[in-house]
DNA sequence: GCCAACGTTGGC
DNA sequence: GCCAACGTTGGC
């Protein structure tokens, strides 16, 4: 089975790589976009490599690494009426939203900033840096995954 | 806080 | 099924 590569965005004020380091594992709940959901339910496999991206913060960029720890399961937050992620259409028999579980791999000593990724010509095809690209889960090629992590030594 | 880009909703 | 209005994302 070939291991594959993803970039997953999170606002660090909501859930950061440090939070994942503390918890060890976490459900990647709250995804409410069909394309992102379909990546989790159809394409992700246990063991896939993840770049953990911090968005909407002082230094947006790749903050660490994680790995898919468990396949997609119904997102519990859709059943919680008090949650901002509550989904009235969802029932236990027919859930609408799903989430994989991820496990902590490492926290980078310094965030690899989006600005640096944008300056790297060999990464110009990266989905992340396409204007208006808001998808919170994006597939990466192995080459892109390695190139982004390789930027760490230039910081 | 602004705003462009994008996704979703809902009237028709 | 169209499309205008609205809400969200996320960099700056």
PDB file of C-alpha atoms (C1' of nucleotides) in Angstrom:
ATOM      1  CA  UNK A   1       0.000   0.000   0.000  1.00  0.00           C
ATOM      2  CA  UNK A   2       1.452   3.311  -1.015  1.00  0.00           C
ATOM      3  CA  UNK A   3       1.544   6.009   1.590  1.00  0.00           C
ATOM      4  CA  UNK A   4       0.045   9.263   0.530  1.00  0.00           C
ATOM      5  CA  UNK A   5       0.312  12.884   1.481  1.00  0.00           C
ATOM      6  CA  UNK A   6      -2.062  15.600   2.622  1.00  0.00           C
ATOM      7  CA  UNK A   7      -2.120  19.143   3.893  1.00  0.00           C
ATOM      8  CA  UNK A   8      -4.728  19.902   6.552  1.00  0.00           C
ATOM      9  CA  UNK A   9      -5.563  23.398   7.748  1.00  0.00           C
ATOM     10  CA  UNK A  10      -6.526  24.407  11.233  1.00  0.00           C
ATOM     11  CA  UNK A  11      -6.790  27.728  12.995  1.00  0.00           C
ATOM     12  CA  UNK A  12      -4.300  27.423  15.846  1.00  0.00           C
ATOM     13  CA  UNK A  13      -6.572  29.380  18.174  1.00  0.00           C
ATOM     14  CA  UNK A  14      -9.105  26.604  17.699  1.00  0.00           C
ATOM     15  CA  UNK A  15      -6.787  23.592  17.418  1.00  0.00           C
ATOM     16  CA  UNK A  16      -3.015  23.819  17.002  1.00  0.00           C
ATOM     17  CA  UNK A  17      -0.165  21.391  16.444  1.00  0.00           C
ATOM     18  CA  UNK A  18       0.689  21.926  20.125  1.00  0.00           C
ATOM     19  CA  UNK A  19      -2.812  20.808  21.062  1.00  0.00           C
ATOM     20  CA  UNK A  20      -2.365  17.674  18.960  1.00  0.00           C
ATOM     21  CA  UNK A  21       1.027  17.071  20.612  1.00  0.00           C
ATOM     22  CA  UNK A  22      -0.681  17.210  24.002  1.00  0.00           C
ATOM     23  CA  UNK A  23      -3.550  14.944  23.019  1.00  0.00           C
ATOM     24  CA  UNK A  24      -1.547  12.543  20.893  1.00  0.00           C
ATOM     25  CA  UNK A  25      -4.561  11.704  18.746  1.00  0.00           C
ATOM     26  CA  UNK A  26      -7.641  13.642  17.743  1.00  0.00           C
ATOM     27  CA  UNK A  27     -10.686  13.415  15.536  1.00  0.00           C
ATOM     28  CA  UNK A  28     -10.431  15.944  12.711  1.00  0.00           C
ATOM     29  CA  UNK A  29     -13.973  17.104  13.307  1.00  0.00           C
ATOM     30  CA  UNK A  30     -15.828  20.155  12.087  1.00  0.00           C
ATOM     31  CA  UNK A  31     -15.114  19.757   8.378  1.00  0.00           C
ATOM     32  CA  UNK A  32     -18.211  21.090   6.596  1.00  0.00           C
ATOM     33  CA  UNK A  33     -17.116  21.075   2.986  1.00  0.00           C
ATOM     34  CA  UNK A  34     -18.084  18.238   0.667  1.00  0.00           C
ATOM     35  CA  UNK A  35     -14.831  18.061  -1.224  1.00  0.00           C
ATOM     36  CA  UNK A  36     -12.819  17.900   1.987  1.00  0.00           C
ATOM     37  CA  UNK A  37     -15.232  15.326   3.396  1.00  0.00           C
ATOM     38  CA  UNK A  38     -14.882  13.181   0.301  1.00  0.00           C
ATOM     39  CA  UNK A  39     -11.105  13.193   0.598  1.00  0.00           C
ATOM     40  CA  UNK A  40     -11.502  11.806   4.116  1.00  0.00           C
ATOM     41  CA  UNK A  41     -14.101   9.188   3.270  1.00  0.00           C
ATOM     42  CA  UNK A  42     -12.860   8.056  -0.137  1.00  0.00           C
ATOM     43  CA  UNK A  43      -9.158   8.737  -0.399  1.00  0.00           C
ATOM     44  CA  UNK A  44      -7.451   8.844   2.966  1.00  0.00           C
ATOM     45  CA  UNK A  45      -5.878   5.718   4.320  1.00  0.00           C
ATOM     46  CA  UNK A  46      -4.481   4.922   7.724  1.00  0.00           C
ATOM     47  CA  UNK A  47      -0.799   5.812   7.671  1.00  0.00           C
ATOM     48  CA  UNK A  48      -1.087   8.689   5.194  1.00  0.00           C
ATOM     49  CA  UNK A  49       1.253  11.564   5.985  1.00  0.00           C
ATOM     50  CA  UNK A  50      -0.138  14.980   6.914  1.00  0.00           C
ATOM     51  CA  UNK A  51       1.336  18.463   6.974  1.00  0.00           C
ATOM     52  CA  UNK A  52      -0.453  20.368   9.741  1.00  0.00           C
ATOM     53  CA  UNK A  53      -1.077  23.911   8.506  1.00  0.00           C
ATOM     54  CA  UNK A  54      -1.885  26.896  10.706  1.00  0.00           C
ATOM     55  CA  UNK A  55      -4.303  29.328   9.048  1.00  0.00           C
ATOM     56  CA  UNK A  56      -5.796  32.700  10.013  1.00  0.00           C
ATOM     57  CA  UNK A  57      -2.986  33.541  12.392  1.00  0.00           C
ATOM     58  CA  UNK A  58       0.091  35.712  12.720  1.00  0.00           C
ATOM     59  CA  UNK A  59       2.357  33.437  10.676  1.00  0.00           C
ATOM     60  CA  UNK A  60       0.300  31.177   8.432  1.00  0.00           C
ATOM     61  CA  UNK A  61       2.268  28.091   7.432  1.00  0.00           C
ATOM     62  CA  UNK A  62       3.177  24.477   8.064  1.00  0.00           C
ATOM     63  CA  UNK A  63       3.597  23.919  11.786  1.00  0.00           C
ATOM     64  CA  UNK A  64       4.098  20.202  12.079  1.00  0.00           C
ATOM     65  CA  UNK A  65       3.437  16.680  10.941  1.00  0.00           C
ATOM     66  CA  UNK A  66       0.704  14.194  11.651  1.00  0.00           C
ATOM     67  CA  UNK A  67      -0.508  10.867  10.346  1.00  0.00           C
ATOM     68  CA  UNK A  68      -3.911   9.370   9.617  1.00  0.00           C
ATOM     69  CA  UNK A  69      -4.581   7.100  12.600  1.00  0.00           C
ATOM     70  CA  UNK A  70      -8.113   5.838  11.909  1.00  0.00           C
ATOM     71  CA  UNK A  71     -10.400   5.846   8.885  1.00  0.00           C
ATOM     72  CA  UNK A  72     -13.353   8.182   8.464  1.00  0.00           C
ATOM     73  CA  UNK A  73     -16.184   7.806  10.938  1.00  0.00           C
ATOM     74  CA  UNK A  74     -19.322   9.910  11.518  1.00  0.00           C
ATOM     75  CA  UNK A  75     -18.349  13.321  12.931  1.00  0.00           C
ATOM     76  CA  UNK A  76     -19.925  13.387  16.423  1.00  0.00           C
ATOM     77  CA  UNK A  77     -20.246  17.184  16.396  1.00  0.00           C
ATOM     78  CA  UNK A  78     -23.004  17.013  13.768  1.00  0.00           C
ATOM     79  CA  UNK A  79     -25.336  15.433  16.351  1.00  0.00           C
ATOM     80  CA  UNK A  80     -24.605  17.994  19.064  1.00  0.00           C
ATOM     81  CA  UNK A  81     -27.260  20.691  19.102  1.00  0.00           C
ATOM     82  CA  UNK A  82     -25.007  22.947  21.151  1.00  0.00           C
ATOM     83  CA  UNK A  83     -22.109  22.671  18.728  1.00  0.00           C
ATOM     84  CA  UNK A  84     -21.468  25.255  16.020  1.00  0.00           C
ATOM     85  CA  UNK A  85     -21.019  22.206  13.785  1.00  0.00           C
ATOM     86  CA  UNK A  86     -24.531  20.870  14.451  1.00  0.00           C
ATOM     87  CA  UNK A  87     -26.169  19.473  11.310  1.00  0.00           C
ATOM     88  CA  UNK A  88     -29.969  19.221  11.536  1.00  0.00           C
ATOM     89  CA  UNK A  89     -30.161  16.962   8.456  1.00  0.00           C
ATOM     90  CA  UNK A  90     -27.959  14.317  10.040  1.00  0.00           C
ATOM     91  CA  UNK A  91     -29.238  11.219  11.794  1.00  0.00           C
ATOM     92  CA  UNK A  92     -27.263   8.404  13.390  1.00  0.00           C
ATOM     93  CA  UNK A  93     -28.399   6.100  10.613  1.00  0.00           C
ATOM     94  CA  UNK A  94     -27.613   8.633   7.944  1.00  0.00           C
ATOM     95  CA  UNK A  95     -24.754  10.926   8.960  1.00  0.00           C
ATOM     96  CA  UNK A  96     -23.798  13.794   6.691  1.00  0.00           C
ATOM     97  CA  UNK A  97     -20.274  14.591   7.911  1.00  0.00           C
ATOM     98  CA  UNK A  98     -17.309  12.364   8.600  1.00  0.00           C
ATOM     99  CA  UNK A  99     -13.884  12.744  10.118  1.00  0.00           C
ATOM    100  CA  UNK A 100     -10.681  10.771  10.217  1.00  0.00           C
ATOM    101  CA  UNK A 101      -8.595  10.495  13.347  1.00  0.00           C
ATOM    102  CA  UNK A 102      -5.078  11.898  13.216  1.00  0.00           C
ATOM    103  CA  UNK A 103      -2.056  11.239  15.392  1.00  0.00           C
ATOM    104  CA  UNK A 104       0.766  13.589  16.282  1.00  0.00           C
ATOM    105  CA  UNK A 105       4.110  13.022  14.565  1.00  0.00           C
ATOM    106  CA  UNK A 106       6.151  16.151  15.205  1.00  0.00           C
ATOM    107  CA  UNK A 107       6.044  19.874  15.776  1.00  0.00           C
ATOM    108  CA  UNK A 108       8.481  21.869  13.668  1.00  0.00           C
ATOM    109  CA  UNK A 109      10.896  24.078  15.641  1.00  0.00           C
ATOM    110  CA  UNK A 110       9.764  26.963  13.436  1.00  0.00           C
ATOM    111  CA  UNK A 111       6.680  27.308  11.276  1.00  0.00           C
ATOM    112  CA  UNK A 112       7.458  27.055   7.569  1.00  0.00           C
ATOM    113  CA  UNK A 113       5.731  30.251   6.491  1.00  0.00           C
ATOM    114  CA  UNK A 114       3.314  30.491   3.608  1.00  0.00           C
ATOM    115  CA  UNK A 115       5.385  33.414   2.326  1.00  0.00           C
ATOM    116  CA  UNK A 116       8.413  31.139   1.910  1.00  0.00           C
ATOM    117  CA  UNK A 117       6.349  28.429   0.240  1.00  0.00           C
ATOM    118  CA  UNK A 118       5.069  31.040  -2.208  1.00  0.00           C
ATOM    119  CA  UNK A 119       8.624  32.129  -3.005  1.00  0.00           C
ATOM    120  CA  UNK A 120       9.683  28.585  -3.850  1.00  0.00           C
ATOM    121  CA  UNK A 121       9.402  28.212  -7.609  1.00  0.00           C
ATOM    122  CA  UNK A 122       9.365  24.413  -7.539  1.00  0.00           C
ATOM    123  CA  UNK A 123       6.157  24.586  -5.457  1.00  0.00           C
ATOM    124  CA  UNK A 124       4.268  26.897  -7.799  1.00  0.00           C
ATOM    125  CA  UNK A 125       1.703  24.185  -8.635  1.00  0.00           C
ATOM    126  CA  UNK A 126       0.770  23.665  -4.993  1.00  0.00           C
ATOM    127  CA  UNK A 127      -2.986  23.967  -4.464  1.00  0.00           C
ATOM    128  CA  UNK A 128      -2.386  25.946  -1.293  1.00  0.00           C
ATOM    129  CA  UNK A 129      -0.947  28.921  -3.120  1.00  0.00           C
ATOM    130  CA  UNK A 130      -3.540  29.105  -5.843  1.00  0.00           C
ATOM    131  CA  UNK A 131      -5.468  32.361  -5.421  1.00  0.00           C
ATOM    132  CA  UNK A 132      -8.728  31.862  -3.607  1.00  0.00           C
ATOM    133  CA  UNK A 133      -7.973  28.264  -2.676  1.00  0.00           C
ATOM    134  CA  UNK A 134      -9.840  27.686   0.583  1.00  0.00           C
ATOM    135  CA  UNK A 135     -10.048  23.904   0.705  1.00  0.00           C
ATOM    136  CA  UNK A 136      -9.109  22.833   4.225  1.00  0.00           C
ATOM    137  CA  UNK A 137      -7.848  19.399   3.176  1.00  0.00           C
ATOM    138  CA  UNK A 138      -5.634  19.204   0.119  1.00  0.00           C
ATOM    139  CA  UNK A 139      -3.773  16.303  -1.491  1.00  0.00           C
ATOM    140  CA  UNK A 140      -0.026  16.655  -1.973  1.00  0.00           C
ATOM    141  CA  UNK A 141       2.394  14.768  -4.140  1.00  0.00           C
ATOM    142  CA  UNK A 142       5.252  13.056  -2.356  1.00  0.00           C
ATOM    143  CA  UNK A 143       7.551  15.538  -4.039  1.00  0.00           C
ATOM    144  CA  UNK A 144       5.602  18.519  -2.725  1.00  0.00           C
ATOM    145  CA  UNK A 145       5.503  17.022   0.765  1.00  0.00           C
ATOM    146  CA  UNK A 146       9.280  16.569   0.783  1.00  0.00           C
ATOM    147  CA  UNK A 147      10.007  19.940  -0.746  1.00  0.00           C
ATOM    148  CA  UNK A 148       7.927  21.783   1.830  1.00  0.00           C
ATOM    149  CA  UNK A 149       9.617  19.972   4.718  1.00  0.00           C
ATOM    150  CA  UNK A 150      12.973  20.590   3.038  1.00  0.00           C
ATOM    151  CA  UNK A 151      12.392  24.324   3.431  1.00  0.00           C
ATOM    152  CA  UNK A 152      12.869  23.892   7.181  1.00  0.00           C
ATOM    153  CA  UNK A 153      16.646  23.921   6.866  1.00  0.00           C
ATOM    154  CA  UNK A 154      16.559  27.284   5.083  1.00  0.00           C
ATOM    155  CA  UNK A 155      14.832  28.983   8.024  1.00  0.00           C
TER     156      UNK A 155
ATOM    157  C1'  DG B   1     -10.957  45.077   9.706  1.00  0.00           C
ATOM    158  C1'  DC B   2     -11.029  44.620   4.708  1.00  0.00           C
ATOM    159  C1'  DC B   3     -12.227  42.183   0.862  1.00  0.00           C
ATOM    160  C1'  DA B   4     -11.731  38.728  -2.967  1.00  0.00           C
ATOM    161  C1'  DA B   5     -12.861  34.204  -3.956  1.00  0.00           C
ATOM    162  C1'  DC B   6     -15.580  30.629  -3.340  1.00  0.00           C
ATOM    163  C1'  DG B   7     -19.513  27.543  -1.584  1.00  0.00           C
ATOM    164  C1'  DT B   8     -24.283  27.254  -0.190  1.00  0.00           C
ATOM    165  C1'  DT B   9     -29.038  28.555   0.009  1.00  0.00           C
ATOM    166  C1'  DG B  10     -33.456  29.445  -1.575  1.00  0.00           C
ATOM    167  C1'  DG B  11     -36.864  31.937  -4.513  1.00  0.00           C
ATOM    168  C1'  DC B  12     -38.566  31.592  -8.874  1.00  0.00           C
TER     169       DC B  12
ATOM    170  C1'  DG C   1     -31.979  24.450 -12.956  1.00  0.00           C
ATOM    171  C1'  DC C   2     -30.706  29.356 -12.767  1.00  0.00           C
ATOM    172  C1'  DC C   3     -28.670  32.814 -10.247  1.00  0.00           C
ATOM    173  C1'  DA C   4     -28.697  36.561  -6.749  1.00  0.00           C
ATOM    174  C1'  DA C   5     -27.958  36.949  -2.042  1.00  0.00           C
ATOM    175  C1'  DC C   6     -25.633  35.553   1.655  1.00  0.00           C
ATOM    176  C1'  DG C   7     -22.052  33.338   4.597  1.00  0.00           C
ATOM    177  C1'  DT C   8     -17.327  31.690   5.128  1.00  0.00           C
ATOM    178  C1'  DT C   9     -12.406  31.414   4.423  1.00  0.00           C
ATOM    179  C1'  DG C  10      -8.167  33.241   5.067  1.00  0.00           C
ATOM    180  C1'  DG C  11      -4.363  36.321   3.560  1.00  0.00           C
ATOM    181  C1'  DC C  12      -3.080  40.828   4.134  1.00  0.00           C
TER     182       DC C  12
END
